[in-house]
């Protein structure tokens, strides 16, 4: 595959994630959209690394660190979402407006 194919895949992932994050009201679906957007960025970064300097391992290290940070961020986000749901029975963004008080 060429660089443009990978970048097209990255743009598609990012676009689907952006649509999912902006069009949903469920907190879990918004987080899934954000995860798709981050995956698109990771695919784009990995494609640039693969086509510019495939013999250097620093691009692989950056991709692995980004995936690890994304996994930790999503785990923490789902933990907070679960805690809010259990405490106040809030699962939609419209109902979460009273949390700022």
Short mmCIF file of N, CA, C and O in Angstrom, two decimals:
data_model
loop_
_atom_site.label_atom_id
_atom_site.label_comp_id
_atom_site.label_asym_id
_atom_site.label_seq_id
_atom_site.Cartn_x
_atom_site.Cartn_y
_atom_site.Cartn_z
N UNK A 1 0.84 -1.19 0.00
CA UNK A 1 0.00 0.00 0.00
C UNK A 1 0.88 1.25 0.00
O UNK A 1 1.95 1.26 0.59
N UNK A 2 0.37 2.26 -0.63
CA UNK A 2 1.13 3.51 -0.70
C UNK A 2 0.77 4.41 0.47
O UNK A 2 -0.18 4.15 1.22
N UNK A 3 1.51 5.49 0.59
CA UNK A 3 1.27 6.45 1.67
C UNK A 3 -0.12 7.06 1.56
O UNK A 3 -0.81 7.25 2.56
N UNK A 4 -0.56 7.32 0.35
CA UNK A 4 -1.89 7.93 0.18
C UNK A 4 -3.00 6.98 0.63
O UNK A 4 -4.03 7.44 1.14
N UNK A 5 -2.82 5.68 0.46
CA UNK A 5 -3.82 4.71 0.95
C UNK A 5 -3.92 4.74 2.47
O UNK A 5 -5.02 4.72 3.03
N UNK A 6 -2.77 4.77 3.11
CA UNK A 6 -2.77 4.83 4.58
C UNK A 6 -3.37 6.15 5.09
O UNK A 6 -4.12 6.15 6.07
N UNK A 7 -3.04 7.23 4.41
CA UNK A 7 -3.59 8.52 4.82
C UNK A 7 -5.09 8.60 4.56
O UNK A 7 -5.83 9.23 5.33
N UNK A 8 -5.56 7.94 3.51
CA UNK A 8 -6.99 7.87 3.26
C UNK A 8 -7.69 7.08 4.36
O UNK A 8 -8.76 7.48 4.84
N UNK A 9 -7.08 5.99 4.79
CA UNK A 9 -7.62 5.21 5.91
C UNK A 9 -7.63 6.03 7.19
O UNK A 9 -8.63 6.04 7.94
N UNK A 10 -6.56 6.76 7.44
CA UNK A 10 -6.49 7.61 8.64
C UNK A 10 -7.54 8.70 8.59
O UNK A 10 -8.21 8.98 9.60
N UNK A 11 -7.73 9.31 7.44
CA UNK A 11 -8.74 10.36 7.30
C UNK A 11 -10.15 9.79 7.48
O UNK A 11 -11.02 10.43 8.07
N UNK A 12 -10.38 8.59 6.96
CA UNK A 12 -11.68 7.95 7.12
C UNK A 12 -11.96 7.64 8.59
O UNK A 12 -13.07 7.90 9.09
N UNK A 13 -10.97 7.10 9.29
CA UNK A 13 -11.15 6.82 10.72
C UNK A 13 -11.42 8.10 11.50
O UNK A 13 -12.32 8.14 12.35
N UNK A 14 -10.66 9.12 11.22
CA UNK A 14 -10.84 10.39 11.92
C UNK A 14 -12.22 10.98 11.62
O UNK A 14 -12.90 11.49 12.52
N UNK A 15 -12.64 10.93 10.37
CA UNK A 15 -13.94 11.49 10.00
C UNK A 15 -15.09 10.74 10.64
O UNK A 15 -16.06 11.35 11.12
N UNK A 16 -15.02 9.42 10.64
CA UNK A 16 -16.07 8.62 11.28
C UNK A 16 -16.11 8.90 12.77
O UNK A 16 -17.18 9.03 13.37
N UNK A 17 -14.95 9.01 13.39
CA UNK A 17 -14.88 9.33 14.80
C UNK A 17 -15.42 10.72 15.11
O UNK A 17 -16.13 10.91 16.10
N UNK A 18 -15.12 11.68 14.26
CA UNK A 18 -15.62 13.04 14.46
C UNK A 18 -17.14 13.08 14.34
O UNK A 18 -17.82 13.69 15.16
N UNK A 19 -17.67 12.39 13.34
CA UNK A 19 -19.12 12.32 13.20
C UNK A 19 -19.76 11.64 14.41
O UNK A 19 -20.77 12.10 14.94
N UNK A 20 -19.15 10.55 14.86
CA UNK A 20 -19.68 9.85 16.03
C UNK A 20 -19.63 10.68 17.30
O UNK A 20 -20.55 10.65 18.11
N UNK A 21 -18.57 11.45 17.46
CA UNK A 21 -18.44 12.26 18.67
C UNK A 21 -19.40 13.45 18.67
O UNK A 21 -19.88 13.86 19.72
N UNK A 22 -19.67 14.00 17.50
CA UNK A 22 -20.52 15.18 17.42
C UNK A 22 -22.02 14.86 17.32
O UNK A 22 -22.85 15.70 17.65
N UNK A 23 -22.36 13.66 16.87
CA UNK A 23 -23.76 13.37 16.62
C UNK A 23 -24.43 12.55 17.72
O UNK A 23 -25.65 12.42 17.71
N UNK A 24 -23.69 12.04 18.66
CA UNK A 24 -24.26 11.16 19.68
C UNK A 24 -24.51 11.93 20.97
O UNK A 24 -23.88 12.94 21.24
N UNK A 25 -25.42 11.41 21.77
CA UNK A 25 -25.67 11.97 23.09
C UNK A 25 -25.20 11.04 24.20
O UNK A 25 -25.03 11.48 25.33
N UNK A 26 -24.98 9.79 23.89
CA UNK A 26 -24.49 8.85 24.88
C UNK A 26 -23.01 9.12 25.16
O UNK A 26 -22.21 9.29 24.23
N UNK A 27 -22.66 9.16 26.41
CA UNK A 27 -21.28 9.46 26.80
C UNK A 27 -20.33 8.38 26.27
O UNK A 27 -19.24 8.67 25.78
N UNK A 28 -20.76 7.13 26.31
CA UNK A 28 -19.92 6.03 25.84
C UNK A 28 -19.70 6.13 24.33
O UNK A 28 -18.59 5.92 23.83
N UNK A 29 -20.72 6.50 23.58
CA UNK A 29 -20.58 6.64 22.13
C UNK A 29 -19.66 7.82 21.78
O UNK A 29 -18.90 7.76 20.81
N UNK A 30 -19.73 8.89 22.55
CA UNK A 30 -18.82 10.03 22.34
C UNK A 30 -17.38 9.59 22.58
O UNK A 30 -16.48 9.93 21.81
N UNK A 31 -17.16 8.81 23.63
CA UNK A 31 -15.81 8.33 23.91
C UNK A 31 -15.32 7.38 22.83
O UNK A 31 -14.13 7.39 22.48
N UNK A 32 -16.21 6.59 22.26
CA UNK A 32 -15.82 5.71 21.16
C UNK A 32 -15.43 6.53 19.93
O UNK A 32 -14.48 6.18 19.20
N UNK A 33 -16.15 7.62 19.68
CA UNK A 33 -15.79 8.51 18.58
C UNK A 33 -14.42 9.14 18.79
O UNK A 33 -13.62 9.24 17.86
N UNK A 34 -14.15 9.56 20.02
CA UNK A 34 -12.83 10.12 20.32
C UNK A 34 -11.73 9.09 20.13
O UNK A 34 -10.64 9.40 19.63
N UNK A 35 -12.01 7.85 20.49
CA UNK A 35 -11.01 6.79 20.31
C UNK A 35 -10.75 6.54 18.83
O UNK A 35 -9.60 6.32 18.42
N UNK A 36 -11.79 6.57 18.01
CA UNK A 36 -11.59 6.42 16.57
C UNK A 36 -10.75 7.57 16.00
O UNK A 36 -9.91 7.35 15.12
N UNK A 37 -10.98 8.79 16.49
CA UNK A 37 -10.18 9.91 16.01
C UNK A 37 -8.71 9.73 16.38
O UNK A 37 -7.83 9.98 15.56
N UNK A 38 -8.44 9.29 17.59
CA UNK A 38 -7.05 9.06 18.00
C UNK A 38 -6.43 7.92 17.18
O UNK A 38 -5.26 7.99 16.79
N UNK A 39 -7.21 6.88 16.90
CA UNK A 39 -6.70 5.79 16.06
C UNK A 39 -6.35 6.29 14.66
O UNK A 39 -5.36 5.85 14.08
N UNK A 40 -7.15 7.20 14.11
CA UNK A 40 -6.82 7.78 12.81
C UNK A 40 -5.51 8.55 12.84
O UNK A 40 -4.70 8.46 11.92
N UNK A 41 -5.28 9.29 13.91
CA UNK A 41 -4.02 10.02 14.06
C UNK A 41 -2.85 9.06 14.17
O UNK A 41 -1.78 9.27 13.58
N UNK A 42 -3.03 7.97 14.91
CA UNK A 42 -1.96 6.99 15.07
C UNK A 42 -1.65 6.31 13.74
O UNK A 42 -0.47 6.10 13.39
N UNK A 43 -2.68 5.96 12.97
CA UNK A 43 -2.45 5.34 11.66
C UNK A 43 -1.70 6.30 10.74
O UNK A 43 -0.77 5.90 10.03
N UNK A 44 -2.09 7.57 10.75
CA UNK A 44 -1.38 8.56 9.93
C UNK A 44 0.07 8.72 10.34
O UNK A 44 0.97 8.77 9.49
N UNK A 45 0.32 8.77 11.64
CA UNK A 45 1.70 8.88 12.13
C UNK A 45 2.53 7.66 11.79
O UNK A 45 3.70 7.77 11.39
N UNK A 46 1.95 6.48 11.94
CA UNK A 46 2.67 5.25 11.60
C UNK A 46 2.95 5.17 10.11
O UNK A 46 4.02 4.69 9.69
N UNK A 47 2.03 5.65 9.29
CA UNK A 47 2.24 5.63 7.84
C UNK A 47 3.38 6.57 7.46
O UNK A 47 4.23 6.20 6.62
N UNK A 48 3.41 7.76 8.06
CA UNK A 48 4.52 8.67 7.77
C UNK A 48 5.85 8.07 8.21
O UNK A 48 6.84 8.16 7.50
N UNK A 49 5.87 7.43 9.36
CA UNK A 49 7.10 6.81 9.81
C UNK A 49 7.53 5.72 8.84
O UNK A 49 8.69 5.63 8.45
N UNK A 50 6.58 4.87 8.43
CA UNK A 50 6.91 3.73 7.58
C UNK A 50 7.44 4.17 6.22
O UNK A 50 8.32 3.53 5.65
N UNK A 51 6.94 5.28 5.70
CA UNK A 51 7.35 5.70 4.37
C UNK A 51 8.51 6.69 4.37
O UNK A 51 9.09 6.92 3.32
N UNK A 52 8.86 7.26 5.51
CA UNK A 52 9.98 8.20 5.52
C UNK A 52 11.26 7.59 6.09
O UNK A 52 12.33 7.82 5.56
N UNK A 53 11.14 6.85 7.20
CA UNK A 53 12.33 6.28 7.83
C UNK A 53 12.01 4.91 8.42
O UNK A 53 11.95 4.75 9.64
N UNK A 54 11.82 3.89 7.57
CA UNK A 54 11.43 2.58 8.11
C UNK A 54 12.55 1.86 8.85
O UNK A 54 12.29 0.94 9.63
N UNK A 55 13.79 2.27 8.65
CA UNK A 55 14.89 1.59 9.32
C UNK A 55 15.18 2.12 10.72
O UNK A 55 15.91 1.51 11.48
N UNK A 56 14.56 3.23 11.09
CA UNK A 56 14.77 3.81 12.42
C UNK A 56 13.63 3.40 13.34
O UNK A 56 12.46 3.49 12.98
N UNK A 57 13.93 2.97 14.57
CA UNK A 57 12.87 2.49 15.47
C UNK A 57 12.14 3.59 16.24
O UNK A 57 11.20 3.29 16.97
N UNK A 58 12.54 4.85 16.10
CA UNK A 58 11.90 5.89 16.91
C UNK A 58 10.44 6.09 16.55
O UNK A 58 9.62 6.43 17.41
N UNK A 59 10.05 5.90 15.31
CA UNK A 59 8.64 6.00 14.93
C UNK A 59 7.80 4.92 15.58
O UNK A 59 6.67 5.17 16.01
N UNK A 60 8.35 3.71 15.68
CA UNK A 60 7.64 2.62 16.34
C UNK A 60 7.44 2.92 17.81
O UNK A 60 6.38 2.64 18.37
N UNK A 61 8.43 3.50 18.44
CA UNK A 61 8.34 3.83 19.86
C UNK A 61 7.26 4.88 20.09
O UNK A 61 6.46 4.77 21.02
N UNK A 62 7.18 5.88 19.22
CA UNK A 62 6.16 6.91 19.35
C UNK A 62 4.77 6.31 19.18
O UNK A 62 3.84 6.64 19.92
N UNK A 63 4.60 5.41 18.22
CA UNK A 63 3.30 4.77 17.99
C UNK A 63 2.91 3.92 19.19
O UNK A 63 1.76 3.97 19.65
N UNK A 64 3.83 3.16 19.73
CA UNK A 64 3.52 2.32 20.90
C UNK A 64 3.18 3.20 22.11
O UNK A 64 2.25 2.89 22.87
N UNK A 65 3.90 4.28 22.31
CA UNK A 65 3.58 5.19 23.41
C UNK A 65 2.21 5.85 23.22
O UNK A 65 1.45 6.00 24.19
N UNK A 66 1.87 6.21 21.99
CA UNK A 66 0.57 6.81 21.73
C UNK A 66 -0.56 5.81 21.98
O UNK A 66 -1.59 6.15 22.56
N UNK A 67 -0.37 4.58 21.58
CA UNK A 67 -1.39 3.54 21.83
C UNK A 67 -1.53 3.28 23.32
O UNK A 67 -2.64 3.13 23.84
N UNK A 68 -0.42 3.25 24.04
CA UNK A 68 -0.48 3.04 25.49
C UNK A 68 -1.18 4.19 26.19
O UNK A 68 -2.03 3.98 27.06
N UNK A 69 -0.84 5.41 25.80
CA UNK A 69 -1.51 6.58 26.40
C UNK A 69 -3.00 6.58 26.08
O UNK A 69 -3.83 6.90 26.94
N UNK A 70 -3.36 6.19 24.87
CA UNK A 70 -4.77 6.13 24.50
C UNK A 70 -5.51 5.08 25.32
O UNK A 70 -6.64 5.31 25.78
N UNK A 71 -4.89 3.94 25.53
CA UNK A 71 -5.53 2.89 26.32
C UNK A 71 -5.74 3.33 27.76
O UNK A 71 -6.81 3.10 28.35
N UNK A 72 -4.75 3.99 28.34
CA UNK A 72 -4.88 4.46 29.72
C UNK A 72 -5.94 5.55 29.81
O UNK A 72 -6.77 5.56 30.73
N UNK A 73 -5.95 6.46 28.84
CA UNK A 73 -6.94 7.53 28.83
C UNK A 73 -8.36 6.98 28.71
O UNK A 73 -9.27 7.41 29.42
N UNK A 74 -8.56 6.03 27.83
CA UNK A 74 -9.90 5.46 27.65
C UNK A 74 -10.33 4.66 28.88
O UNK A 74 -11.50 4.69 29.27
N UNK A 75 -9.41 3.95 29.50
CA UNK A 75 -9.76 3.21 30.71
C UNK A 75 -10.18 4.15 31.83
O UNK A 75 -11.17 3.91 32.53
N UNK A 76 -9.44 5.25 31.98
CA UNK A 76 -9.80 6.22 33.01
C UNK A 76 -11.14 6.89 32.67
O UNK A 76 -11.98 7.11 33.56
N UNK A 77 -11.36 7.21 31.41
CA UNK A 77 -12.62 7.82 31.01
C UNK A 77 -13.81 6.91 31.23
O UNK A 77 -14.86 7.34 31.71
N UNK A 78 -13.66 5.64 30.91
CA UNK A 78 -14.75 4.71 31.14
C UNK A 78 -14.97 4.47 32.63
O UNK A 78 -16.10 4.28 33.07
N UNK A 79 -13.92 4.53 33.42
CA UNK A 79 -14.08 4.39 34.87
C UNK A 79 -14.86 5.57 35.45
O UNK A 79 -15.75 5.39 36.28
N UNK A 80 -14.54 6.77 35.00
CA UNK A 80 -15.26 7.95 35.47
C UNK A 80 -16.72 7.90 35.01
O UNK A 80 -17.64 8.20 35.77
N UNK A 81 -16.94 7.51 33.76
CA UNK A 81 -18.30 7.39 33.24
C UNK A 81 -19.10 6.38 34.03
O UNK A 81 -20.27 6.61 34.37
N UNK A 82 -18.50 5.25 34.35
CA UNK A 82 -19.18 4.22 35.14
C UNK A 82 -19.49 4.73 36.54
O UNK A 82 -20.58 4.49 37.07
N UNK A 83 -18.55 5.45 37.14
CA UNK A 83 -18.79 5.98 38.48
C UNK A 83 -19.91 7.01 38.49
O UNK A 83 -20.75 7.02 39.39
N UNK A 84 -19.94 7.88 37.48
CA UNK A 84 -21.01 8.88 37.39
C UNK A 84 -22.35 8.19 37.16
O UNK A 84 -23.37 8.56 37.75
N UNK A 85 -22.36 7.17 36.31
CA UNK A 85 -23.61 6.46 36.05
C UNK A 85 -24.12 5.77 37.31
O UNK A 85 -25.31 5.82 37.61
N UNK A 86 -23.24 5.15 38.05
CA UNK A 86 -23.67 4.46 39.28
C UNK A 86 -24.10 5.45 40.36
O UNK A 86 -25.02 5.16 41.13
N UNK A 87 -23.47 6.59 40.44
CA UNK A 87 -23.79 7.55 41.49
C UNK A 87 -25.07 8.33 41.20
O UNK A 87 -25.88 8.55 42.10
N UNK A 88 -25.26 8.74 39.94
CA UNK A 88 -26.38 9.62 39.63
C UNK A 88 -27.30 9.11 38.53
O UNK A 88 -28.21 9.80 38.12
N UNK A 89 -27.04 7.93 37.99
CA UNK A 89 -27.84 7.34 36.91
C UNK A 89 -27.89 8.27 35.70
O UNK A 89 -28.93 8.51 35.10
N UNK A 90 -26.72 8.80 35.34
CA UNK A 90 -26.59 9.71 34.21
C UNK A 90 -25.83 8.98 33.12
O UNK A 90 -24.70 8.54 33.32
N UNK A 91 -26.47 8.85 31.93
CA UNK A 91 -25.77 8.20 30.83
C UNK A 91 -25.84 9.00 29.53
O UNK A 91 -25.26 8.62 28.53
N UNK A 92 -26.52 10.13 29.55
CA UNK A 92 -26.61 10.98 28.36
C UNK A 92 -26.01 12.35 28.70
O UNK A 92 -26.04 12.79 29.83
N UNK A 93 -25.50 13.02 27.68
CA UNK A 93 -24.85 14.30 27.93
C UNK A 93 -25.84 15.37 28.37
O UNK A 93 -25.46 16.28 29.11
N UNK A 94 -27.08 15.29 27.91
CA UNK A 94 -28.08 16.27 28.34
C UNK A 94 -28.35 16.16 29.84
O UNK A 94 -28.59 17.16 30.50
N UNK A 95 -28.34 14.95 30.36
CA UNK A 95 -28.61 14.75 31.79
C UNK A 95 -27.40 15.09 32.64
O UNK A 95 -27.52 15.25 33.85
N UNK A 96 -26.22 15.18 32.03
CA UNK A 96 -25.01 15.47 32.79
C UNK A 96 -24.82 16.96 33.06
O UNK A 96 -23.85 17.35 33.69
N UNK A 97 -25.72 17.79 32.60
CA UNK A 97 -25.59 19.24 32.79
C UNK A 97 -25.66 19.64 34.25
O UNK A 97 -25.09 20.64 34.66
N UNK A 98 -26.37 18.86 35.07
CA UNK A 98 -26.49 19.20 36.49
C UNK A 98 -25.27 18.80 37.30
O UNK A 98 -25.20 19.10 38.49
N UNK A 99 -24.27 18.17 36.69
CA UNK A 99 -23.07 17.77 37.42
C UNK A 99 -22.17 18.95 37.75
O UNK A 99 -21.33 18.85 38.63
N UNK A 100 -22.33 20.07 37.08
CA UNK A 100 -21.46 21.22 37.34
C UNK A 100 -21.83 21.94 38.62
O UNK A 100 -21.08 22.76 39.11
N UNK A 101 -22.99 21.68 39.18
CA UNK A 101 -23.40 22.33 40.42
C UNK A 101 -22.76 21.74 41.64
O UNK A 101 -22.39 20.69 41.79
#
